[in-house]
């Protein structure tokens, strides 16, 4: 298995632009998680899905952030409009179940908003 | 509710000496505990996990951790540090919720 795949690996954009991050979980996993990592705040859980259904989005910082999972093999995290303070590394992870199971992380997307 | 506290934000050891990264947890449920490692500019990789089986858990790269319920601890150890062990380490707890991550401990290894 190729593991969790994220694209793009790096994204540089200007303030106000729309940004879309993509994730393909490991085949057969039914839970998917989006995290954000910054030096100041560490690793934060933004949202997670179970069987393609959003379960908890309380970590999503603002309405500018949205996430979708149209099918079991694809998820997107969208920021619109982007702001410099959104600059961070965004990780996607997947697991067999949402609780108690180890999560497998993708390599991350490094986002820079100028 | 679950929480985890990593007692040291930064640990520095000499190559060949033992490593100890400390972690205390709080959980209302029988917890599962994990240690993840993150090398610079990389994603997180699972080192080892405890899920109510043996209290001494062996992981990859010579690391191990011991679950001590009486002390609510899950410290990570390695007998002899290698330069390649320099990374950020995260202690993680889960019970009936998704993983709760500690703030991380940065391990430096001095030649």
mmCIF file of C-alpha atoms in Angstrom:
data_model
loop_
_atom_site.group_PDB
_atom_site.id
_atom_site.type_symbol
_atom_site.label_atom_id
_atom_site.label_comp_id
_atom_site.label_asym_id
_atom_site.label_seq_id
_atom_site.Cartn_x
_atom_site.Cartn_y
_atom_site.Cartn_z
ATOM 1 C CA UNK A 1 0.000 0.000 0.000
ATOM 2 C CA UNK A 2 1.250 3.494 -0.787
ATOM 3 C CA UNK A 3 0.138 4.889 2.536
ATOM 4 C CA UNK A 4 -1.780 8.110 2.971
ATOM 5 C CA UNK A 5 -1.258 10.390 0.001
ATOM 6 C CA UNK A 6 -1.473 14.155 0.229
ATOM 7 C CA UNK A 7 -1.219 16.779 -2.463
ATOM 8 C CA UNK A 8 0.245 19.192 -3.031
ATOM 9 C CA UNK A 9 3.306 18.762 -0.819
ATOM 10 C CA UNK A 10 3.992 22.480 -0.869
ATOM 11 C CA UNK A 11 1.660 25.360 -1.609
ATOM 12 C CA UNK A 12 2.518 29.036 -1.724
ATOM 13 C CA UNK A 13 -0.326 31.439 -2.284
ATOM 14 C CA UNK A 14 -1.289 35.022 -1.693
ATOM 15 C CA UNK A 15 -3.663 36.255 0.941
ATOM 16 C CA UNK A 16 -7.262 36.094 -0.210
ATOM 17 C CA UNK A 17 -6.785 33.182 -2.563
ATOM 18 C CA UNK A 18 -8.609 29.889 -2.254
ATOM 19 C CA UNK A 19 -6.532 26.886 -1.226
ATOM 20 C CA UNK A 20 -7.542 23.244 -1.601
ATOM 21 C CA UNK A 21 -5.607 20.444 0.055
ATOM 22 C CA UNK A 22 -6.223 16.857 -0.966
ATOM 23 C CA UNK A 23 -5.936 13.518 0.776
ATOM 24 C CA UNK A 24 -6.271 9.894 -0.251
ATOM 25 C CA UNK A 25 -6.508 7.589 2.788
ATOM 26 C CA UNK A 26 -5.238 4.048 2.981
ATOM 27 C CA UNK A 27 -7.607 1.684 1.215
ATOM 28 C CA UNK A 28 -9.960 -0.004 3.667
ATOM 29 C CA UNK A 29 -9.613 2.623 6.380
ATOM 30 C CA UNK A 30 -12.930 4.152 7.329
ATOM 31 C CA UNK A 31 -11.805 7.071 9.494
ATOM 32 C CA UNK A 32 -10.004 10.152 8.228
ATOM 33 C CA UNK A 33 -8.508 13.033 10.175
ATOM 34 C CA UNK A 34 -7.211 16.476 9.250
ATOM 35 C CA UNK A 35 -4.580 18.119 11.481
ATOM 36 C CA UNK A 36 -2.722 21.401 11.462
ATOM 37 C CA UNK A 37 0.758 21.802 12.900
ATOM 38 C CA UNK A 38 2.429 25.099 13.788
ATOM 39 C CA UNK A 39 5.318 26.010 16.023
ATOM 40 C CA UNK A 40 3.065 28.048 18.274
ATOM 41 C CA UNK A 41 0.119 25.685 18.677
ATOM 42 C CA UNK A 42 1.627 22.288 17.972
ATOM 43 C CA UNK A 43 -0.546 19.586 16.405
ATOM 44 C CA UNK A 44 -4.266 20.390 16.306
ATOM 45 C CA UNK A 45 -7.111 18.150 15.176
ATOM 46 C CA UNK A 46 -9.303 20.124 12.795
ATOM 47 C CA UNK A 47 -11.965 17.622 11.776
ATOM 48 C CA UNK A 48 -12.511 13.917 11.429
ATOM 49 C CA UNK A 49 -14.766 11.691 9.366
ATOM 50 C CA UNK A 50 -16.090 8.226 10.002
ATOM 51 C CA UNK A 51 -17.463 6.354 6.995
ATOM 52 C CA UNK A 52 -17.292 9.613 5.000
ATOM 53 C CA UNK A 53 -19.486 11.462 7.525
ATOM 54 C CA UNK A 54 -18.044 14.421 9.467
ATOM 55 C CA UNK A 55 -18.188 13.510 13.152
ATOM 56 C CA UNK A 56 -16.508 16.425 14.887
ATOM 57 C CA UNK A 57 -15.474 19.693 13.280
ATOM 58 C CA UNK A 58 -15.023 21.637 16.498
ATOM 59 C CA UNK A 59 -11.350 22.095 15.707
ATOM 60 C CA UNK A 60 -11.987 23.971 12.489
ATOM 61 C CA UNK A 61 -10.789 27.478 13.288
ATOM 62 C CA UNK A 62 -13.234 29.552 11.266
ATOM 63 C CA UNK A 63 -15.904 29.449 8.617
ATOM 64 C CA UNK A 64 -13.158 30.044 6.081
ATOM 65 C CA UNK A 65 -12.220 26.397 6.568
ATOM 66 C CA UNK A 66 -14.305 23.579 5.147
ATOM 67 C CA UNK A 67 -13.714 19.874 4.592
ATOM 68 C CA UNK A 68 -15.461 17.267 2.516
ATOM 69 C CA UNK A 69 -15.224 13.557 1.987
ATOM 70 C CA UNK A 70 -17.283 12.679 -1.076
ATOM 71 C CA UNK A 71 -16.196 9.048 -1.037
ATOM 72 C CA UNK A 72 -14.076 6.614 0.930
ATOM 73 C CA UNK A 73 -10.931 7.330 -1.033
ATOM 74 C CA UNK A 74 -10.797 11.112 -1.185
ATOM 75 C CA UNK A 75 -11.057 14.138 1.070
ATOM 76 C CA UNK A 76 -10.419 17.842 0.665
ATOM 77 C CA UNK A 77 -9.688 20.671 3.059
ATOM 78 C CA UNK A 78 -10.474 24.085 1.645
ATOM 79 C CA UNK A 79 -9.526 27.507 2.938
ATOM 80 C CA UNK A 80 -11.333 30.446 1.409
ATOM 81 C CA UNK A 81 -10.135 33.148 1.610
ATOM 82 C CA UNK A 82 -6.687 32.268 2.915
ATOM 83 C CA UNK A 83 -4.810 34.471 5.393
ATOM 84 C CA UNK A 84 -1.123 34.582 6.423
ATOM 85 C CA UNK A 85 -1.978 33.077 9.820
ATOM 86 C CA UNK A 86 -3.164 29.931 8.022
ATOM 87 C CA UNK A 87 0.453 29.154 7.145
ATOM 88 C CA UNK A 88 1.193 25.745 8.637
ATOM 89 C CA UNK A 89 1.751 22.110 7.797
ATOM 90 C CA UNK A 90 -1.519 20.277 7.260
ATOM 91 C CA UNK A 91 -1.573 16.533 7.837
ATOM 92 C CA UNK A 92 -4.127 13.986 6.830
ATOM 93 C CA UNK A 93 -4.323 10.664 8.675
ATOM 94 C CA UNK A 94 -6.472 7.571 8.370
ATOM 95 C CA UNK A 95 -7.310 4.618 10.580
ATOM 96 C CA UNK A 96 -9.473 1.522 10.652
ATOM 97 C CA UNK A 97 -11.677 2.998 13.361
ATOM 98 C CA UNK A 98 -11.877 6.425 14.877
ATOM 99 C CA UNK A 99 -10.976 5.311 18.407
ATOM 100 C CA UNK A 100 -8.211 3.218 19.850
ATOM 101 C CA UNK A 101 -6.655 2.513 16.517
ATOM 102 C CA UNK A 102 -3.364 3.850 15.401
ATOM 103 C CA UNK A 103 -3.523 6.534 12.790
ATOM 104 C CA UNK A 104 -1.361 6.513 9.701
ATOM 105 C CA UNK A 105 -0.170 9.943 8.681
ATOM 106 C CA UNK A 106 0.493 11.385 5.280
ATOM 107 C CA UNK A 107 3.638 13.421 4.564
ATOM 108 C CA UNK A 108 1.790 16.697 4.999
ATOM 109 C CA UNK A 109 1.194 19.814 2.928
ATOM 110 C CA UNK A 110 3.287 22.839 3.817
ATOM 111 C CA UNK A 111 1.128 25.901 3.190
ATOM 112 C CA UNK A 112 2.569 29.387 3.001
ATOM 113 C CA UNK A 113 0.181 32.304 2.642
ATOM 114 C CA UNK A 114 1.936 35.548 1.731
ATOM 115 C CA UNK B 1 -11.944 12.984 28.935
ATOM 116 C CA UNK B 2 -8.383 12.192 28.023
ATOM 117 C CA UNK B 3 -5.261 14.298 28.335
ATOM 118 C CA UNK B 4 -1.549 13.760 28.098
ATOM 119 C CA UNK B 5 1.392 15.712 29.501
ATOM 120 C CA UNK B 6 4.893 15.415 28.164
ATOM 121 C CA UNK B 7 7.067 16.567 30.993
ATOM 122 C CA UNK B 8 10.007 17.818 28.931
ATOM 123 C CA UNK B 9 9.802 20.006 25.860
ATOM 124 C CA UNK B 10 13.448 19.302 25.004
ATOM 125 C CA UNK B 11 15.832 16.494 25.940
ATOM 126 C CA UNK B 12 19.468 16.383 24.947
ATOM 127 C CA UNK B 13 21.612 13.242 25.241
ATOM 128 C CA UNK B 14 24.995 12.109 24.041
ATOM 129 C CA UNK B 15 25.219 9.410 21.423
ATOM 130 C CA UNK B 16 25.385 5.996 23.047
ATOM 131 C CA UNK B 17 23.722 7.074 26.302
ATOM 132 C CA UNK B 18 20.204 6.123 27.429
ATOM 133 C CA UNK B 19 17.107 8.041 26.378
ATOM 134 C CA UNK B 20 14.150 8.777 28.653
ATOM 135 C CA UNK B 21 11.167 10.766 27.403
ATOM 136 C CA UNK B 22 8.491 11.196 30.045
ATOM 137 C CA UNK B 23 4.739 11.114 29.562
ATOM 138 C CA UNK B 24 1.834 11.191 32.013
ATOM 139 C CA UNK B 25 -1.745 10.642 30.959
ATOM 140 C CA UNK B 26 -5.245 11.095 32.267
ATOM 141 C CA UNK B 27 -8.162 9.036 31.065
ATOM 142 C CA UNK B 28 -11.646 8.199 32.263
ATOM 143 C CA UNK B 29 -11.515 4.981 30.293
ATOM 144 C CA UNK B 30 -9.063 2.161 29.895
ATOM 145 C CA UNK B 31 -6.657 3.994 27.656
ATOM 146 C CA UNK B 32 -4.744 3.053 24.583
ATOM 147 C CA UNK B 33 -1.408 4.826 24.464
ATOM 148 C CA UNK B 34 0.966 5.515 21.612
ATOM 149 C CA UNK B 35 4.300 7.104 20.904
ATOM 150 C CA UNK B 36 4.809 8.749 17.519
ATOM 151 C CA UNK B 37 8.029 10.152 16.097
ATOM 152 C CA UNK B 38 8.380 13.004 13.632
ATOM 153 C CA UNK B 39 11.659 13.591 11.869
ATOM 154 C CA UNK B 40 12.284 17.055 10.424
ATOM 155 C CA UNK B 41 9.986 17.896 7.522
ATOM 156 C CA UNK B 42 8.365 14.479 7.710
ATOM 157 C CA UNK B 43 5.006 13.082 8.757
ATOM 158 C CA UNK B 44 4.374 11.249 12.017
ATOM 159 C CA UNK B 45 5.354 7.599 12.303
ATOM 160 C CA UNK B 46 4.107 5.173 14.942
ATOM 161 C CA UNK B 47 6.876 3.984 17.277
ATOM 162 C CA UNK B 48 4.831 1.713 19.533
ATOM 163 C CA UNK B 49 1.416 1.275 21.096
ATOM 164 C CA UNK B 50 -0.134 -0.073 24.294
ATOM 165 C CA UNK B 51 -3.620 -1.540 24.108
ATOM 166 C CA UNK B 52 -4.104 -3.371 27.435
ATOM 167 C CA UNK B 53 -1.895 -6.327 26.677
ATOM 168 C CA UNK B 54 1.657 -6.528 28.062
ATOM 169 C CA UNK B 55 2.615 -3.463 30.073
ATOM 170 C CA UNK B 56 6.110 -3.348 28.570
ATOM 171 C CA UNK B 57 5.783 -2.516 24.912
ATOM 172 C CA UNK B 58 8.576 -2.841 22.400
ATOM 173 C CA UNK B 59 8.619 -0.674 19.311
ATOM 174 C CA UNK B 60 10.747 0.042 16.324
ATOM 175 C CA UNK B 61 14.376 1.195 16.372
ATOM 176 C CA UNK B 62 15.029 -0.199 19.846
ATOM 177 C CA UNK B 63 12.518 1.955 21.690
ATOM 178 C CA UNK B 64 10.240 0.628 24.390
ATOM 179 C CA UNK B 65 7.720 2.019 26.840
ATOM 180 C CA UNK B 66 6.213 0.785 30.063
ATOM 181 C CA UNK B 67 2.596 1.362 31.022
ATOM 182 C CA UNK B 68 2.311 2.070 34.753
ATOM 183 C CA UNK B 69 -1.294 2.465 35.770
ATOM 184 C CA UNK B 70 -0.484 3.378 39.382
ATOM 185 C CA UNK B 71 1.669 6.257 38.182
ATOM 186 C CA UNK B 72 -0.454 7.074 35.087
ATOM 187 C CA UNK B 73 2.768 7.115 33.120
ATOM 188 C CA UNK B 74 3.951 5.806 29.779
ATOM 189 C CA UNK B 75 7.610 6.801 29.526
ATOM 190 C CA UNK B 76 9.615 6.088 26.389
ATOM 191 C CA UNK B 77 13.119 4.673 26.722
ATOM 192 C CA UNK B 78 16.009 3.465 24.624
ATOM 193 C CA UNK B 79 19.235 1.989 26.027
ATOM 194 C CA UNK B 80 21.586 3.721 23.618
ATOM 195 C CA UNK B 81 20.854 6.830 21.575
ATOM 196 C CA UNK B 82 21.822 7.074 17.937
ATOM 197 C CA UNK B 83 22.241 10.232 15.919
ATOM 198 C CA UNK B 84 19.290 9.209 13.769
ATOM 199 C CA UNK B 85 17.014 9.311 16.837
ATOM 200 C CA UNK B 86 17.072 13.099 16.818
ATOM 201 C CA UNK B 87 13.448 14.047 16.201
ATOM 202 C CA UNK B 88 10.218 15.214 17.825
ATOM 203 C CA UNK B 89 8.369 12.599 19.881
ATOM 204 C CA UNK B 90 4.678 12.692 20.702
ATOM 205 C CA UNK B 91 2.893 10.791 23.435
ATOM 206 C CA UNK B 92 -0.734 10.066 22.538
ATOM 207 C CA UNK B 93 -3.739 8.782 24.479
ATOM 208 C CA UNK B 94 -7.144 7.623 23.389
ATOM 209 C CA UNK B 95 -10.105 6.068 25.146
ATOM 210 C CA UNK B 96 -13.409 6.672 23.488
ATOM 211 C CA UNK B 97 -12.316 9.650 21.431
ATOM 212 C CA UNK B 98 -9.823 10.214 18.638
ATOM 213 C CA UNK B 99 -6.183 10.505 19.542
ATOM 214 C CA UNK B 100 -5.157 13.228 21.974
ATOM 215 C CA UNK B 101 -1.593 14.370 21.328
ATOM 216 C CA UNK B 102 0.911 15.743 23.794
ATOM 217 C CA UNK B 103 2.829 18.884 22.885
ATOM 218 C CA UNK B 104 5.905 16.907 21.935
ATOM 219 C CA UNK B 105 9.457 16.443 23.183
ATOM 220 C CA UNK B 106 12.334 17.398 20.958
ATOM 221 C CA UNK B 107 15.209 14.931 21.310
ATOM 222 C CA UNK B 108 18.688 16.142 20.418
ATOM 223 C CA UNK B 109 21.574 13.681 20.158
ATOM 224 C CA UNK B 110 25.071 15.025 20.578
ATOM 225 C CA UNK B 111 28.001 13.281 18.925
#
